[in-house]
CSV table of C-alpha atoms in Angstrom, one decimal:
chain,number,residue,atom,x,y,z
A,232,MET,CA,12.0,21.2,6.7
A,233,THR,CA,9.8,18.7,8.3
A,234,ARG,CA,8.9,19.1,12.0
A,235,PRO,CA,9.9,16.6,14.6
A,236,HIS,CA,7.7,13.6,15.1
A,237,THR,CA,7.5,10.7,17.5
A,238,VAL,CA,7.7,7.1,16.2
A,239,ARG,CA,7.7,4.0,18.3
A,240,ALA,CA,7.2,0.2,18.1
A,241,HIS,CA,3.6,-0.6,18.6
A,242,THR,CA,1.4,-3.7,18.9
A,243,LEU,CA,-2.0,-4.1,17.3
A,244,HIS,CA,-4.4,-6.6,18.7
A,245,ALA,CA,-6.7,-8.2,16.1
A,246,ALA,CA,-9.1,-10.9,17.2
A,247,GLY,CA,-6.4,-12.9,19.1
A,248,ILE,CA,-3.6,-12.1,16.7
A,249,GLU,CA,-0.8,-9.6,17.7
A,250,LEU,CA,0.6,-7.6,14.9
A,251,SER,CA,3.8,-5.6,15.2
A,252,ALA,CA,3.7,-2.1,13.8
A,253,LEU,CA,5.3,1.4,13.9
A,254,LEU,CA,3.2,4.2,15.2
A,255,ALA,CA,4.1,7.8,14.4
A,256,LEU,CA,2.2,10.7,15.9
A,257,PRO,CA,2.2,14.3,14.8
A,258,HIS,CA,2.6,17.1,17.3
A,259,THR,CA,-0.8,18.4,16.3
A,260,THR,CA,-3.7,17.0,18.5
A,261,PRO,CA,-5.8,15.4,17.3
A,262,PRO,CA,-4.2,14.1,14.1
A,263,ARG,CA,-5.9,15.1,10.9
A,264,SER,CA,-6.2,11.4,10.0
A,265,THR,CA,-4.5,8.1,10.6
A,266,ILE,CA,-2.7,6.5,7.6
A,267,LEU,CA,-2.6,2.8,7.6
A,268,ALA,CA,0.6,2.0,5.6
A,269,ILE,CA,0.7,-1.5,4.3
A,270,HIS,CA,4.0,-3.0,3.0
A,271,GLY,CA,4.5,-5.3,0.0
A,272,ARG,CA,5.5,-8.9,-0.3
A,273,GLY,CA,8.7,-9.9,1.4
A,274,MET,CA,9.0,-6.5,3.2
A,275,ARG,CA,8.3,-5.1,6.7
A,276,ALA,CA,6.6,-2.0,8.1
A,277,ALA,CA,9.9,0.0,8.0
A,278,TYR,CA,9.5,0.2,4.2
A,279,TRP,CA,7.6,3.4,5.0
A,280,ASN,CA,10.4,5.1,7.1
A,281,SER,CA,10.9,7.9,4.6
A,282,PHE,CA,7.2,8.6,4.4
A,283,ILE,CA,6.6,9.0,8.1
A,284,PRO,CA,8.3,12.4,8.6
A,285,LEU,CA,6.4,14.0,5.8
A,286,ALA,CA,3.1,12.6,6.9
A,287,THR,CA,3.4,13.6,10.5
A,288,ALA,CA,4.7,17.1,9.5
A,289,ALA,CA,1.4,17.4,7.6
A,290,GLY,CA,-0.5,16.6,10.8
A,291,HIS,CA,-1.3,12.9,10.2
A,292,ALA,CA,-0.7,9.9,12.3
A,293,VAL,CA,1.0,6.9,10.6
A,294,LEU,CA,0.3,3.3,11.5
A,295,ALA,CA,2.7,1.2,9.5
A,296,VAL,CA,1.8,-2.4,10.1
A,297,ASP,CA,3.7,-5.7,9.7
A,298,ARG,CA,1.0,-7.6,7.8
A,299,PRO,CA,-0.4,-10.9,9.2
A,300,GLY,CA,2.3,-13.5,8.7
A,301,TYR,CA,5.1,-11.0,9.0
A,302,GLY,CA,6.9,-9.6,12.1
A,303,ALA,CA,5.4,-10.5,15.5
A,304,SER,CA,2.6,-12.6,13.9
A,305,ALA,CA,4.9,-14.9,11.9
A,306,ALA,CA,5.2,-17.5,14.6
A,307,HIS,CA,1.5,-17.5,15.2
A,308,LEU,CA,0.7,-17.6,11.5
A,309,PRO,CA,3.6,-19.7,10.0
A,310,ASP,CA,1.7,-20.1,6.7
A,311,GLY,CA,0.4,-16.6,6.7
A,312,GLN,CA,-3.1,-15.6,5.7
A,313,THR,CA,-4.9,-15.1,2.4
A,314,LEU,CA,-5.3,-11.5,1.2
A,315,ALA,CA,-9.0,-11.5,2.2
A,316,GLU,CA,-8.1,-12.9,5.7
A,317,GLN,CA,-5.4,-10.2,6.1
A,318,ALA,CA,-8.1,-7.6,5.3
A,319,GLU,CA,-10.4,-9.0,8.0
A,320,THR,CA,-7.5,-9.1,10.5
A,321,LEU,CA,-6.6,-5.4,9.7
A,322,HIS,CA,-10.3,-4.4,10.2
A,323,ALA,CA,-10.2,-5.9,13.6
A,324,ALA,CA,-6.9,-4.3,14.4
A,325,LEU,CA,-8.1,-0.9,13.3
A,326,LYS,CA,-11.3,-1.2,15.4
A,327,GLU,CA,-9.2,-1.9,18.5
A,328,HIS,CA,-6.7,0.9,17.6
A,329,ALA,CA,-9.6,3.4,17.3
A,330,ARG,CA,-10.8,2.3,20.7
A,331,THR,CA,-7.7,3.6,22.4
A,332,HIS,CA,-6.4,6.3,20.0
A,333,ASP,CA,-7.8,9.4,18.4
A,334,THR,CA,-7.7,8.7,14.7
A,335,GLY,CA,-8.8,12.1,13.5
A,336,ALA,CA,-11.1,12.1,10.5
A,337,GLY,CA,-10.6,8.3,10.0
A,338,PHE,CA,-8.3,5.8,8.4
A,339,HIS,CA,-6.6,6.3,5.0
A,340,LEU,CA,-5.2,3.2,3.2
A,341,LEU,CA,-1.8,3.4,1.7
A,342,GLY,CA,-0.5,0.2,0.2
A,343,HIS,CA,2.5,-0.9,-1.9
A,344,SER,CA,2.5,-3.9,-4.3
A,345,ASP,CA,0.9,-6.9,-2.5
A,346,GLY,CA,0.2,-4.5,0.3
A,347,GLY,CA,-1.9,-2.6,-2.2
A,348,LYS,CA,-3.8,-5.8,-2.9
A,349,VAL,CA,-4.6,-6.1,0.8
A,350,ALA,CA,-5.6,-2.4,0.9
A,351,LEU,CA,-8.0,-3.1,-2.0
A,352,HIS,CA,-9.4,-6.1,-0.1
A,353,THR,CA,-9.7,-3.9,3.0
A,354,ALA,CA,-11.5,-1.1,1.1
A,355,ALA,CA,-14.0,-3.6,-0.4
A,356,THR,CA,-14.7,-5.3,2.9
A,357,ALA,CA,-17.5,-3.9,5.0
A,358,GLY,CA,-16.2,-2.5,8.4
A,359,ALA,CA,-17.4,-0.4,11.2
A,360,LEU,CA,-14.8,2.3,10.8
A,361,PRO,CA,-14.7,5.2,8.3
A,362,LEU,CA,-12.2,4.9,5.5
A,363,LEU,CA,-11.1,8.1,3.7
A,364,GLY,CA,-9.4,6.9,0.6
A,365,LEU,CA,-7.3,4.2,-1.0
A,366,ASP,CA,-3.8,5.0,-2.4
A,367,THR,CA,-1.7,2.2,-3.9
A,368,SER,CA,1.7,2.0,-5.7
A,369,GLY,CA,2.9,-0.9,-7.8
A,370,THR,CA,-0.4,-2.7,-7.7
A,371,GLY,CA,-1.8,-3.4,-11.1
A,372,TYR,CA,-4.4,-5.6,-12.8
A,373,GLN,CA,-2.9,-7.8,-15.4
A,374,TYR,CA,0.7,-9.2,-15.0
A,375,ASP,CA,3.3,-8.5,-17.6
A,376,PRO,CA,4.4,-11.7,-19.4
A,377,GLN,CA,7.9,-11.5,-17.8
A,378,ALA,CA,6.3,-11.8,-14.4
A,379,LEU,CA,4.1,-14.8,-15.2
A,380,HIS,CA,6.4,-17.3,-13.5
A,381,PHE,CA,6.1,-15.2,-10.3
A,382,PRO,CA,9.6,-15.6,-8.9
A,383,SER,CA,10.1,-15.0,-5.2
A,384,THR,CA,10.6,-11.3,-4.4
A,385,LEU,CA,13.6,-12.3,-2.3
A,386,GLY,CA,15.4,-14.1,-5.2
A,387,GLY,CA,14.8,-16.3,-8.1
A,388,GLY,CA,15.5,-13.7,-10.7
A,389,ALA,CA,13.0,-11.0,-9.4
A,390,THR,CA,15.6,-8.3,-8.9
A,391,LYS,CA,14.8,-6.5,-12.1
A,392,LEU,CA,11.0,-6.7,-11.5
A,393,ASN,CA,11.3,-5.3,-8.0
A,394,TRP,CA,13.9,-2.6,-8.5
A,395,GLY,CA,14.4,-1.6,-12.1
A,396,PRO,CA,17.6,0.2,-12.9
A,397,LEU,CA,19.7,0.4,-9.8
A,398,ASN,CA,20.6,4.0,-10.3
A,399,LEU,CA,17.1,4.9,-9.4
A,400,TYR,CA,18.0,4.3,-5.7
A,401,PRO,CA,20.4,6.1,-3.4
A,402,ARG,CA,23.8,4.5,-2.7
A,403,GLY,CA,23.5,2.0,0.1
A,404,THR,CA,19.8,1.3,-0.5
A,405,PHE,CA,20.3,-2.4,-1.2
A,406,GLN,CA,22.5,-3.0,1.8
A,407,ALA,CA,20.2,-1.1,4.1
A,408,SER,CA,17.1,-2.8,2.7
A,409,ARG,CA,18.3,-6.2,3.9
A,410,THR,CA,16.8,-5.3,7.3
A,411,LEU,CA,13.4,-4.8,5.6
A,412,LEU,CA,13.2,-8.2,4.1
A,413,ALA,CA,11.1,-11.1,5.4
A,414,PRO,CA,10.0,-14.5,4.0
A,415,THR,CA,6.8,-14.4,2.1
A,416,PRO,CA,4.2,-16.6,3.8
A,417,PRO,CA,3.1,-19.5,1.5
A,418,ARG,CA,-0.6,-18.9,1.6
A,419,GLU,CA,0.0,-15.3,0.4
A,420,ALA,CA,2.4,-16.4,-2.3
A,421,ALA,CA,-0.1,-19.1,-3.6
A,422,GLU,CA,-2.7,-16.4,-4.3
A,423,THR,CA,-0.5,-14.4,-6.7
A,424,ILE,CA,-1.7,-16.0,-9.9
A,425,HIS,CA,-5.4,-15.4,-8.9
A,426,TRP,CA,-5.1,-11.6,-8.5
A,427,PRO,CA,-6.7,-10.5,-11.8
A,428,ARG,CA,-9.9,-12.4,-11.0
A,429,GLN,CA,-9.8,-11.2,-7.4
A,430,PHE,CA,-9.5,-7.6,-8.5
A,431,GLU,CA,-12.5,-8.0,-10.8
A,432,THR,CA,-14.6,-9.2,-7.9
A,433,LEU,CA,-13.3,-6.6,-5.4
A,434,ALA,CA,-13.3,-3.5,-7.5
A,435,PRO,CA,-17.1,-2.8,-7.6
A,436,ASP,CA,-17.3,-2.9,-3.8
A,437,VAL,CA,-14.7,-0.1,-3.3
A,438,ARG,CA,-16.7,3.0,-2.3
A,439,ILE,CA,-13.9,5.5,-1.5
A,440,PRO,CA,-11.7,7.7,-3.7
A,441,VAL,CA,-8.9,5.7,-5.3
A,442,ARG,CA,-5.4,6.7,-6.6
A,443,LEU,CA,-3.1,4.3,-8.4
A,444,THR,CA,0.6,5.1,-8.9
A,445,PHE,CA,2.9,3.3,-11.3
A,446,ALA,CA,6.6,3.8,-11.6
A,447,GLU,CA,8.2,4.5,-15.0
A,448,HIS,CA,10.2,1.3,-14.7
A,449,GLU,CA,7.4,-0.8,-13.3
A,450,ALA,CA,8.0,-4.4,-14.7
A,451,TRP,CA,5.4,-6.5,-12.9
A,452,TRP,CA,2.3,-5.1,-14.6
A,453,HIS,CA,0.8,-4.4,-18.0
A,454,LEU,CA,0.6,-0.6,-18.1
A,455,ASP,CA,-0.8,0.1,-21.6
A,456,ASP,CA,-3.9,2.4,-21.8
A,457,THR,CA,-6.2,-0.4,-22.6
A,458,THR,CA,-5.3,-2.4,-19.5
A,459,LEU,CA,-5.4,0.6,-17.2
A,460,THR,CA,-8.8,1.7,-18.6
A,461,ALA,CA,-10.1,-1.8,-18.0
A,462,MET,CA,-8.7,-1.6,-14.4
A,463,THR,CA,-10.2,1.8,-13.6
A,464,SER,CA,-13.5,1.1,-15.3
A,465,ARG,CA,-14.2,-1.7,-12.8
A,466,LEU,CA,-14.0,0.7,-9.9
A,467,THR,CA,-17.6,1.7,-10.6
A,468,ARG,CA,-18.6,2.9,-7.1
A,469,ALA,CA,-15.4,4.8,-6.3
A,470,PRO,CA,-16.3,8.5,-6.2
A,471,SER,CA,-13.0,9.3,-8.1
A,472,VAL,CA,-10.2,7.3,-9.7
A,473,THR,CA,-6.8,8.8,-10.5
A,474,VAL,CA,-3.9,7.1,-12.2
A,475,ASP,CA,-0.5,8.7,-11.7
A,476,HIS,CA,2.8,7.8,-13.5
A,477,LEU,CA,6.0,8.6,-11.7
A,478,PRO,CA,9.1,9.2,-13.9
A,479,ALA,CA,12.5,8.0,-12.9
A,480,ALA,CA,11.2,5.4,-10.4
A,481,GLY,CA,11.2,1.6,-10.0
A,482,HIS,CA,8.7,-0.7,-8.4
A,483,ASN,CA,10.0,0.0,-4.8
A,484,ILE,CA,9.1,3.7,-5.2
A,485,SER,CA,9.4,4.6,-1.5
A,486,LEU,CA,13.0,3.5,-1.4
A,487,GLY,CA,14.1,5.5,-4.5
A,488,HIS,CA,15.3,9.0,-5.4
A,489,THR,CA,11.8,10.0,-6.2
A,490,ALA,CA,10.2,8.9,-2.9
A,491,ASP,CA,9.6,12.4,-1.7
A,492,THR,CA,7.8,13.3,-4.9
A,493,TYR,CA,5.6,10.3,-4.6
A,494,HIS,CA,4.9,10.8,-0.9
A,495,GLN,CA,4.0,14.5,-1.4
A,496,ARG,CA,1.6,13.5,-4.1
A,497,ALA,CA,0.1,10.8,-1.8
A,498,LEU,CA,-0.4,13.5,0.9
A,499,ALA,CA,-2.0,15.8,-1.6
A,500,PHE,CA,-4.4,13.1,-2.6
A,501,LEU,CA,-5.3,12.6,1.1
A,502,ASP,CA,-6.0,16.3,1.4
A,503,THR,CA,-8.6,15.9,-1.4
A,504,CYS,CA,-10.2,13.0,0.5
A,505,LEU,CA,-10.5,15.2,3.6
A,506,THR,CA,-12.2,18.0,1.7
A,507,PRO,CA,-15.9,17.5,1.5
A,508,ALA,CA,-16.2,20.1,-1.3
A,509,THR,CA,-14.1,18.0,-3.7
A,510,PRO,CA,-16.4,17.0,-6.6
A,511,ALA,CA,-16.8,13.4,-7.4
A,512,HIS,CA,-15.7,12.4,-10.9
A,513,ARG,CA,-15.5,9.1,-12.9
A,514,THR,CA,-12.9,10.1,-15.4
A,515,PRO,CA,-9.5,8.6,-14.6
A,516,GLN,CA,-6.6,11.1,-14.8
A,517,HIS,CA,-3.5,9.9,-16.5
A,518,ASP,CA,-0.6,12.2,-15.6
């Protein structure tokens, strides 16, 4: 059983931009670390609701942010920001947050889908704050052919890509998830097709441990060994790179039946990032 935690609406100030967020604090003081949880395209910070109790029970603070162009910043940024601009905004927000909150050992990046892309941009961008590790789900390298037309994640035939078989999710998930949805800002959407080239540029500048998780029924990405090896081999400066495959899961992992399994593995990875004795390795692990 997880221990009680406190979670509240929170505002992040980032170089003149106000970002809405959820801040969850553990009962341990100070927190072991602060996890920056970054939602995917067309979602909101509450995507991480099922992760928060497990993380706080393990002694971590969780800062689940509405990315620039979503939530409170949507009116100020009606066209949104590019992924690189979002990373710069998040760096500014984290710097301000660290000024007023104890962040423990530092910030750990946890991103889903397009939020994973922003997390990669954030990890590859120089900042004044320590970053512990980078953990993404549903963020690949080369798109699967069926995703080449990049339908909107809120419609346009993307249901199969985003969810996979519907029995992977608890009853009521799709009704409840309506409250998580938000329009995708156009500047963000316009970058989708450029992601493979962006990743190739970013990957060599990531200098923290990396974990990549892909659902069994992930449909957005090529997941063959050749493509995944090409992806991990570009992370040349990351001390470690791990690839995890999650059975019985669809793209929106944190909303499915296997969410707890994924979240526990994510927290176990964070534990390794907090352990100085963990040996560095360059061999990706395919589970």
